[in-house]
Amino acid sequence: MQLSPRLAVNVMPWPNVAFRASAGKGYRVPTIIERFLTMSLAGFEVMPNPNLKAERSWSYEIGGRANLTQSWYVDLALFQNDFWNMIEPTIDITSNSIQFLNIARPRIYGLEFTSEGRWWHNRLGLDVSFTWMDHKDLVTGKRLFYRPRRIAAIIPSLRLGRSELQVQFNYSSRVDRVQVFPLDERVPRKVWNVRFLQKFPRKKMTFLVEVNNLFNYNYTMRERYLEPIRNFRMGLTGYF
């Protein structure tokens, strides 16, 4: 039997300011797929690994939140995640295979900033999030595969009556390490999405038009696998 204890403390020294701290232990048993899956995937053979060990972790966070107004807050947190026997899919070029293996001692740490604000009687909105992190295997000293070090999202919005326009910018920095084609050019993710919503309260319905990857930016998160190009979505939702 494994226990996963967690301790959290919240302190509010002033009415609009709160601080928090937490620490917790995690435990994850390998799934059946991770241990026994056998299949072909994108030209690779997925190999089973019945000897896969359970993953253990400790996570720590300290942060604070301030309500600048009734409709605007900022939040800043520092975090660290320590892993033992972290389960990761690993590609072996020599045998053209993929197998889930244990990484002995990874550590991921960084800071996270978020803010949400509404102004002008809830007509103007701005949501912002930013994460900076570093990650490495403490045994080898190398960074982990396929992980960016900076992630950001900015979503300004304008609401007039029953209509709302949202613009979303998503950013991820260039990943430091890949497994298959390390010499291929790698670029950061810079994607703009635009969304328009029209509500019909009497009909209890909302009409949506969305353009994803507005500027048709070409990028990959996994080498030689192109992420979605510009695409359009239209929908109508309702409740009864």
PDB file of C-alpha atoms in Angstrom:
ATOM      1  CA  MET A   1       0.000   0.000   0.000  1.00  0.00           C
ATOM      2  CA  GLN A   2       1.228   3.458  -0.909  1.00  0.00           C
ATOM      3  CA  LEU A   3       0.139   6.680   0.760  1.00  0.00           C
ATOM      4  CA  SER A   4       0.151  10.063  -0.994  1.00  0.00           C
ATOM      5  CA  PRO A   5       0.115  12.653   1.794  1.00  0.00           C
ATOM      6  CA  ARG A   6      -0.290  16.343   1.045  1.00  0.00           C
ATOM      7  CA  LEU A   7       0.045  19.363   3.313  1.00  0.00           C
ATOM      8  CA  ALA A   8      -1.226  22.833   2.376  1.00  0.00           C
ATOM      9  CA  VAL A   9      -1.214  26.121   4.265  1.00  0.00           C
ATOM     10  CA  ASN A  10      -3.113  29.286   3.289  1.00  0.00           C
ATOM     11  CA  VAL A  11      -2.625  32.644   5.006  1.00  0.00           C
ATOM     12  CA  MET A  12      -4.525  35.887   4.339  1.00  0.00           C
ATOM     13  CA  PRO A  13      -2.665  38.718   6.128  1.00  0.00           C
ATOM     14  CA  TRP A  14      -4.722  41.395   4.358  1.00  0.00           C
ATOM     15  CA  PRO A  15      -8.268  41.322   2.915  1.00  0.00           C
ATOM     16  CA  ASN A  16      -7.122  41.246  -0.727  1.00  0.00           C
ATOM     17  CA  VAL A  17      -3.842  39.349  -0.390  1.00  0.00           C
ATOM     18  CA  ALA A  18      -3.331  35.633   0.270  1.00  0.00           C
ATOM     19  CA  PHE A  19      -0.231  33.449   0.474  1.00  0.00           C
ATOM     20  CA  ARG A  20      -0.072  29.677   0.144  1.00  0.00           C
ATOM     21  CA  ALA A  21       2.409  26.842   0.448  1.00  0.00           C
ATOM     22  CA  SER A  22       2.015  23.129  -0.175  1.00  0.00           C
ATOM     23  CA  ALA A  23       3.965  19.902  -0.378  1.00  0.00           C
ATOM     24  CA  GLY A  24       2.759  16.505  -1.496  1.00  0.00           C
ATOM     25  CA  LYS A  25       3.877  13.033  -2.409  1.00  0.00           C
ATOM     26  CA  GLY A  26       2.732  11.265  -5.572  1.00  0.00           C
ATOM     27  CA  TYR A  27       2.776   7.656  -6.701  1.00  0.00           C
ATOM     28  CA  ARG A  28       1.809   6.270 -10.107  1.00  0.00           C
ATOM     29  CA  VAL A  29       1.704   2.631 -11.123  1.00  0.00           C
ATOM     30  CA  PRO A  30       2.500   1.943 -14.801  1.00  0.00           C
ATOM     31  CA  THR A  31      -0.599   1.425 -16.902  1.00  0.00           C
ATOM     32  CA  ILE A  32      -1.276  -1.784 -18.800  1.00  0.00           C
ATOM     33  CA  ILE A  33      -0.604   0.079 -22.058  1.00  0.00           C
ATOM     34  CA  GLU A  34       2.780   1.336 -20.851  1.00  0.00           C
ATOM     35  CA  ARG A  35       3.849  -2.148 -19.768  1.00  0.00           C
ATOM     36  CA  PHE A  36       2.388  -4.446 -22.414  1.00  0.00           C
ATOM     37  CA  LEU A  37       1.392  -2.479 -25.543  1.00  0.00           C
ATOM     38  CA  THR A  38       2.699  -3.847 -28.841  1.00  0.00           C
ATOM     39  CA  MET A  39       1.837  -2.026 -32.066  1.00  0.00           C
ATOM     40  CA  SER A  40       3.205  -0.078 -35.034  1.00  0.00           C
ATOM     41  CA  LEU A  41       3.133   3.714 -34.758  1.00  0.00           C
ATOM     42  CA  ALA A  42       4.417   6.217 -37.341  1.00  0.00           C
ATOM     43  CA  GLY A  43       7.002   3.764 -38.644  1.00  0.00           C
ATOM     44  CA  PHE A  44       8.137   2.672 -35.179  1.00  0.00           C
ATOM     45  CA  GLU A  45       7.437  -0.536 -33.303  1.00  0.00           C
ATOM     46  CA  VAL A  46       6.066   0.042 -29.807  1.00  0.00           C
ATOM     47  CA  MET A  47       7.699  -2.534 -27.550  1.00  0.00           C
ATOM     48  CA  PRO A  48       6.356  -3.792 -24.193  1.00  0.00           C
ATOM     49  CA  ASN A  49       8.258  -3.327 -20.942  1.00  0.00           C
ATOM     50  CA  PRO A  50       6.836  -5.576 -18.201  1.00  0.00           C
ATOM     51  CA  ASN A  51       9.697  -4.543 -15.862  1.00  0.00           C
ATOM     52  CA  LEU A  52       8.590  -0.911 -15.741  1.00  0.00           C
ATOM     53  CA  LYS A  53       8.771   0.471 -12.197  1.00  0.00           C
ATOM     54  CA  ALA A  54       6.246   2.667 -10.450  1.00  0.00           C
ATOM     55  CA  GLU A  55       6.791   6.417 -10.606  1.00  0.00           C
ATOM     56  CA  ARG A  56       7.209   8.389  -7.365  1.00  0.00           C
ATOM     57  CA  SER A  57       7.263  12.148  -6.910  1.00  0.00           C
ATOM     58  CA  TRP A  58       7.327  15.018  -4.451  1.00  0.00           C
ATOM     59  CA  SER A  59       5.859  18.388  -5.414  1.00  0.00           C
ATOM     60  CA  TYR A  60       6.306  21.739  -3.699  1.00  0.00           C
ATOM     61  CA  GLU A  61       4.689  25.124  -4.288  1.00  0.00           C
ATOM     62  CA  ILE A  62       4.768  28.538  -2.669  1.00  0.00           C
ATOM     63  CA  GLY A  63       2.782  31.445  -4.032  1.00  0.00           C
ATOM     64  CA  GLY A  64       0.543  34.401  -3.498  1.00  0.00           C
ATOM     65  CA  ARG A  65      -2.521  36.060  -4.958  1.00  0.00           C
ATOM     66  CA  ALA A  66      -3.590  39.703  -4.825  1.00  0.00           C
ATOM     67  CA  ASN A  67      -6.987  41.072  -5.809  1.00  0.00           C
ATOM     68  CA  LEU A  68      -6.140  44.483  -7.261  1.00  0.00           C
ATOM     69  CA  THR A  69      -9.828  45.259  -7.768  1.00  0.00           C
ATOM     70  CA  GLN A  70     -13.055  43.274  -7.456  1.00  0.00           C
ATOM     71  CA  SER A  71     -12.602  42.086 -11.041  1.00  0.00           C
ATOM     72  CA  TRP A  72      -8.814  41.918 -11.437  1.00  0.00           C
ATOM     73  CA  TYR A  73      -6.320  39.627  -9.738  1.00  0.00           C
ATOM     74  CA  VAL A  74      -2.686  38.567 -10.150  1.00  0.00           C
ATOM     75  CA  ASP A  75      -1.164  35.291  -8.961  1.00  0.00           C
ATOM     76  CA  LEU A  76       2.492  34.265  -8.737  1.00  0.00           C
ATOM     77  CA  ALA A  77       3.794  30.841  -7.717  1.00  0.00           C
ATOM     78  CA  LEU A  78       7.133  29.039  -7.484  1.00  0.00           C
ATOM     79  CA  PHE A  79       7.082  25.270  -7.922  1.00  0.00           C
ATOM     80  CA  GLN A  80       9.362  22.251  -7.917  1.00  0.00           C
ATOM     81  CA  ASN A  81       8.559  18.664  -8.852  1.00  0.00           C
ATOM     82  CA  ASP A  82      11.021  15.876  -8.043  1.00  0.00           C
ATOM     83  CA  PHE A  83      10.549  12.476  -9.663  1.00  0.00           C
ATOM     84  CA  TRP A  84      11.991   9.025  -9.125  1.00  0.00           C
ATOM     85  CA  ASN A  85      11.652   6.483 -11.968  1.00  0.00           C
ATOM     86  CA  MET A  86       9.612   8.888 -14.094  1.00  0.00           C
ATOM     87  CA  ILE A  87       7.833   6.986 -16.882  1.00  0.00           C
ATOM     88  CA  GLU A  88       8.578   8.354 -20.359  1.00  0.00           C
ATOM     89  CA  PRO A  89       8.271   6.982 -23.904  1.00  0.00           C
ATOM     90  CA  THR A  90      11.793   6.598 -25.299  1.00  0.00           C
ATOM     91  CA  ILE A  91      12.742   6.154 -28.937  1.00  0.00           C
ATOM     92  CA  ASP A  92      15.593   3.850 -29.944  1.00  0.00           C
ATOM     93  CA  ILE A  93      16.773   4.809 -33.426  1.00  0.00           C
ATOM     94  CA  THR A  94      19.023   1.765 -33.775  1.00  0.00           C
ATOM     95  CA  SER A  95      16.101  -0.646 -33.441  1.00  0.00           C
ATOM     96  CA  ASN A  96      13.435   1.735 -34.792  1.00  0.00           C
ATOM     97  CA  SER A  97      11.348   1.153 -31.675  1.00  0.00           C
ATOM     98  CA  ILE A  98       9.524   3.019 -28.906  1.00  0.00           C
ATOM     99  CA  GLN A  99       9.438   1.741 -25.348  1.00  0.00           C
ATOM    100  CA  PHE A 100       8.285   3.200 -22.045  1.00  0.00           C
ATOM    101  CA  LEU A 101      11.286   3.452 -19.726  1.00  0.00           C
ATOM    102  CA  ASN A 102      12.054   4.832 -16.281  1.00  0.00           C
ATOM    103  CA  ILE A 103      14.092   8.033 -16.040  1.00  0.00           C
ATOM    104  CA  ALA A 104      15.990   7.797 -12.780  1.00  0.00           C
ATOM    105  CA  ARG A 105      15.832  11.274 -11.240  1.00  0.00           C
ATOM    106  CA  PRO A 106      14.150  14.126 -13.164  1.00  0.00           C
ATOM    107  CA  ARG A 107      13.446  17.523 -11.628  1.00  0.00           C
ATOM    108  CA  ILE A 108      11.144  20.230 -13.004  1.00  0.00           C
ATOM    109  CA  TYR A 109      11.045  23.646 -11.361  1.00  0.00           C
ATOM    110  CA  GLY A 110      10.037  27.180 -12.240  1.00  0.00           C
ATOM    111  CA  LEU A 111       7.529  29.959 -11.729  1.00  0.00           C
ATOM    112  CA  GLU A 112       4.000  30.591 -12.943  1.00  0.00           C
ATOM    113  CA  PHE A 113       2.206  33.922 -13.308  1.00  0.00           C
ATOM    114  CA  THR A 114      -1.501  34.330 -14.046  1.00  0.00           C
ATOM    115  CA  SER A 115      -3.783  37.330 -14.171  1.00  0.00           C
ATOM    116  CA  GLU A 116      -7.425  37.851 -15.073  1.00  0.00           C
ATOM    117  CA  GLY A 117      -9.086  41.221 -15.314  1.00  0.00           C
ATOM    118  CA  ARG A 118     -12.415  42.686 -16.376  1.00  0.00           C
ATOM    119  CA  TRP A 119     -13.074  46.394 -16.871  1.00  0.00           C
ATOM    120  CA  TRP A 120     -15.625  48.837 -18.264  1.00  0.00           C
ATOM    121  CA  HIS A 121     -18.611  47.041 -16.737  1.00  0.00           C
ATOM    122  CA  ASN A 122     -17.267  43.641 -17.817  1.00  0.00           C
ATOM    123  CA  ARG A 123     -16.940  44.709 -21.456  1.00  0.00           C
ATOM    124  CA  LEU A 124     -13.146  44.545 -21.656  1.00  0.00           C
ATOM    125  CA  GLY A 125     -11.261  41.475 -20.521  1.00  0.00           C
ATOM    126  CA  LEU A 126      -7.673  40.301 -20.387  1.00  0.00           C
ATOM    127  CA  ASP A 127      -6.409  36.868 -19.321  1.00  0.00           C
ATOM    128  CA  VAL A 128      -2.655  36.337 -19.118  1.00  0.00           C
ATOM    129  CA  SER A 129      -0.597  33.319 -18.108  1.00  0.00           C
ATOM    130  CA  PHE A 130       3.151  32.770 -18.232  1.00  0.00           C
ATOM    131  CA  THR A 131       5.245  29.816 -17.118  1.00  0.00           C
ATOM    132  CA  TRP A 132       9.013  29.643 -16.969  1.00  0.00           C
ATOM    133  CA  MET A 133      10.527  26.325 -16.060  1.00  0.00           C
ATOM    134  CA  ASP A 134      13.735  24.377 -16.207  1.00  0.00           C
ATOM    135  CA  HIS A 135      13.990  20.624 -16.252  1.00  0.00           C
ATOM    136  CA  LYS A 136      16.764  18.081 -16.164  1.00  0.00           C
ATOM    137  CA  ASP A 137      17.703  14.558 -15.222  1.00  0.00           C
ATOM    138  CA  LEU A 138      19.854  14.967 -12.115  1.00  0.00           C
ATOM    139  CA  VAL A 139      21.770  11.787 -12.970  1.00  0.00           C
ATOM    140  CA  THR A 140      22.883  12.805 -16.479  1.00  0.00           C
ATOM    141  CA  GLY A 141      22.564  16.588 -16.107  1.00  0.00           C
ATOM    142  CA  LYS A 142      20.689  16.748 -19.424  1.00  0.00           C
ATOM    143  CA  ARG A 143      17.358  18.451 -20.053  1.00  0.00           C
ATOM    144  CA  LEU A 144      14.271  16.332 -20.616  1.00  0.00           C
ATOM    145  CA  PHE A 145      12.949  15.643 -24.096  1.00  0.00           C
ATOM    146  CA  TYR A 146      10.177  17.624 -25.820  1.00  0.00           C
ATOM    147  CA  ARG A 147       9.631  20.202 -23.080  1.00  0.00           C
ATOM    148  CA  PRO A 148       9.662  23.960 -23.691  1.00  0.00           C
ATOM    149  CA  ARG A 149      11.044  26.240 -21.008  1.00  0.00           C
ATOM    150  CA  ARG A 150       8.626  29.115 -21.556  1.00  0.00           C
ATOM    151  CA  ILE A 151       4.871  28.926 -22.122  1.00  0.00           C
ATOM    152  CA  ALA A 152       2.548  31.924 -22.406  1.00  0.00           C
ATOM    153  CA  ALA A 153      -1.046  32.721 -23.331  1.00  0.00           C
ATOM    154  CA  ILE A 154      -2.693  36.119 -23.765  1.00  0.00           C
ATOM    155  CA  ILE A 155      -6.458  36.443 -24.328  1.00  0.00           C
ATOM    156  CA  PRO A 156      -7.930  39.938 -24.709  1.00  0.00           C
ATOM    157  CA  SER A 157     -11.700  40.111 -25.185  1.00  0.00           C
ATOM    158  CA  LEU A 158     -14.387  42.659 -25.980  1.00  0.00           C
ATOM    159  CA  ARG A 159     -18.016  42.120 -25.012  1.00  0.00           C
ATOM    160  CA  LEU A 160     -20.772  44.387 -26.303  1.00  0.00           C
ATOM    161  CA  GLY A 161     -24.267  43.355 -25.377  1.00  0.00           C
ATOM    162  CA  ARG A 162     -24.748  39.760 -26.432  1.00  0.00           C
ATOM    163  CA  SER A 163     -21.699  39.695 -28.723  1.00  0.00           C
ATOM    164  CA  GLU A 164     -18.157  38.853 -27.698  1.00  0.00           C
ATOM    165  CA  LEU A 165     -14.870  38.883 -29.620  1.00  0.00           C
ATOM    166  CA  GLN A 166     -11.822  37.043 -28.274  1.00  0.00           C
ATOM    167  CA  VAL A 167      -8.258  36.989 -29.570  1.00  0.00           C
ATOM    168  CA  GLN A 168      -5.913  34.329 -28.219  1.00  0.00           C
ATOM    169  CA  PHE A 169      -2.130  34.172 -28.584  1.00  0.00           C
ATOM    170  CA  ASN A 170      -0.353  30.968 -27.545  1.00  0.00           C
ATOM    171  CA  TYR A 171       3.412  30.792 -27.247  1.00  0.00           C
ATOM    172  CA  SER A 172       5.829  27.988 -26.404  1.00  0.00           C
ATOM    173  CA  SER A 173       9.579  28.341 -26.669  1.00  0.00           C
ATOM    174  CA  ARG A 174      11.667  26.081 -28.849  1.00  0.00           C
ATOM    175  CA  VAL A 175      12.196  22.677 -27.234  1.00  0.00           C
ATOM    176  CA  ASP A 176      15.801  22.010 -26.253  1.00  0.00           C
ATOM    177  CA  ARG A 177      16.007  18.267 -26.882  1.00  0.00           C
ATOM    178  CA  VAL A 178      14.346  15.818 -29.254  1.00  0.00           C
ATOM    179  CA  GLN A 179      15.009  12.135 -29.760  1.00  0.00           C
ATOM    180  CA  VAL A 180      14.736  11.343 -33.463  1.00  0.00           C
ATOM    181  CA  PHE A 181      16.008  14.206 -35.653  1.00  0.00           C
ATOM    182  CA  PRO A 182      18.097  16.521 -33.456  1.00  0.00           C
ATOM    183  CA  LEU A 183      19.588  18.319 -36.475  1.00  0.00           C
ATOM    184  CA  ASP A 184      16.195  19.428 -37.829  1.00  0.00           C
ATOM    185  CA  GLU A 185      15.354  23.094 -37.394  1.00  0.00           C
ATOM    186  CA  ARG A 186      13.072  23.716 -34.415  1.00  0.00           C
ATOM    187  CA  VAL A 187      10.993  26.851 -33.949  1.00  0.00           C
ATOM    188  CA  PRO A 188       8.834  28.201 -31.114  1.00  0.00           C
ATOM    189  CA  ARG A 189       5.061  27.969 -31.250  1.00  0.00           C
ATOM    190  CA  LYS A 190       3.398  31.317 -32.042  1.00  0.00           C
ATOM    191  CA  VAL A 191      -0.269  30.751 -32.774  1.00  0.00           C
ATOM    192  CA  TRP A 192      -3.117  33.277 -32.987  1.00  0.00           C
ATOM    193  CA  ASN A 193      -6.772  32.235 -32.661  1.00  0.00           C
ATOM    194  CA  VAL A 194      -9.846  34.447 -33.085  1.00  0.00           C
ATOM    195  CA  ARG A 195     -13.276  33.620 -31.690  1.00  0.00           C
ATOM    196  CA  PHE A 196     -16.656  35.353 -32.061  1.00  0.00           C
ATOM    197  CA  LEU A 197     -19.676  34.449 -29.924  1.00  0.00           C
ATOM    198  CA  GLN A 198     -23.237  35.643 -30.255  1.00  0.00           C
ATOM    199  CA  LYS A 199     -25.702  34.776 -27.504  1.00  0.00           C
ATOM    200  CA  PHE A 200     -29.446  34.424 -27.936  1.00  0.00           C
ATOM    201  CA  PRO A 201     -30.798  34.360 -24.370  1.00  0.00           C
ATOM    202  CA  ARG A 202     -34.425  33.862 -25.332  1.00  0.00           C
ATOM    203  CA  LYS A 203     -33.528  30.853 -27.445  1.00  0.00           C
ATOM    204  CA  LYS A 204     -30.977  29.722 -24.824  1.00  0.00           C
ATOM    205  CA  MET A 205     -28.428  29.348 -27.609  1.00  0.00           C
ATOM    206  CA  THR A 206     -24.927  30.583 -28.449  1.00  0.00           C
ATOM    207  CA  PHE A 207     -23.509  30.886 -31.965  1.00  0.00           C
ATOM    208  CA  LEU A 208     -19.739  30.455 -32.369  1.00  0.00           C
ATOM    209  CA  VAL A 209     -17.312  31.213 -35.204  1.00  0.00           C
ATOM    210  CA  GLU A 210     -13.643  30.425 -34.643  1.00  0.00           C
ATOM    211  CA  VAL A 211     -10.462  30.691 -36.699  1.00  0.00           C
ATOM    212  CA  ASN A 212      -7.547  28.701 -35.314  1.00  0.00           C
ATOM    213  CA  ASN A 213      -3.948  29.401 -36.340  1.00  0.00           C
ATOM    214  CA  LEU A 214      -5.078  32.618 -38.022  1.00  0.00           C
ATOM    215  CA  PHE A 215      -1.744  33.347 -39.741  1.00  0.00           C
ATOM    216  CA  ASN A 216      -1.177  29.714 -40.762  1.00  0.00           C
ATOM    217  CA  TYR A 217       2.044  29.447 -38.765  1.00  0.00           C
ATOM    218  CA  ASN A 218       3.905  26.199 -39.443  1.00  0.00           C
ATOM    219  CA  TYR A 219       5.538  24.547 -36.453  1.00  0.00           C
ATOM    220  CA  THR A 220       6.115  21.164 -34.858  1.00  0.00           C
ATOM    221  CA  MET A 221       6.054  19.994 -31.253  1.00  0.00           C
ATOM    222  CA  ARG A 222       7.367  16.587 -32.328  1.00  0.00           C
ATOM    223  CA  GLU A 223       9.923  16.549 -35.125  1.00  0.00           C
ATOM    224  CA  ARG A 224       8.481  16.206 -38.632  1.00  0.00           C
ATOM    225  CA  TYR A 225       4.906  16.170 -37.340  1.00  0.00           C
ATOM    226  CA  LEU A 226       3.195  19.337 -38.531  1.00  0.00           C
ATOM    227  CA  GLU A 227       0.754  20.805 -36.025  1.00  0.00           C
ATOM    228  CA  PRO A 228      -2.711  21.901 -37.270  1.00  0.00           C
ATOM    229  CA  ILE A 229      -2.647  24.566 -39.966  1.00  0.00           C
ATOM    230  CA  ARG A 230      -5.277  27.298 -40.264  1.00  0.00           C
ATOM    231  CA  ASN A 231      -8.731  25.844 -39.688  1.00  0.00           C
ATOM    232  CA  PHE A 232     -12.242  27.132 -39.128  1.00  0.00           C
ATOM    233  CA  ARG A 233     -14.941  26.062 -36.734  1.00  0.00           C
ATOM    234  CA  MET A 234     -18.584  27.038 -36.531  1.00  0.00           C
ATOM    235  CA  GLY A 235     -21.079  25.834 -33.994  1.00  0.00           C
ATOM    236  CA  LEU A 236     -24.370  26.376 -32.270  1.00  0.00           C
ATOM    237  CA  THR A 237     -24.906  25.295 -28.675  1.00  0.00           C
ATOM    238  CA  GLY A 238     -28.013  25.434 -26.554  1.00  0.00           C
ATOM    239  CA  TYR A 239     -29.582  24.111 -23.394  1.00  0.00           C
ATOM    240  CA  PHE A 240     -33.135  23.174 -22.604  1.00  0.00           C
TER     241      PHE A 240
END
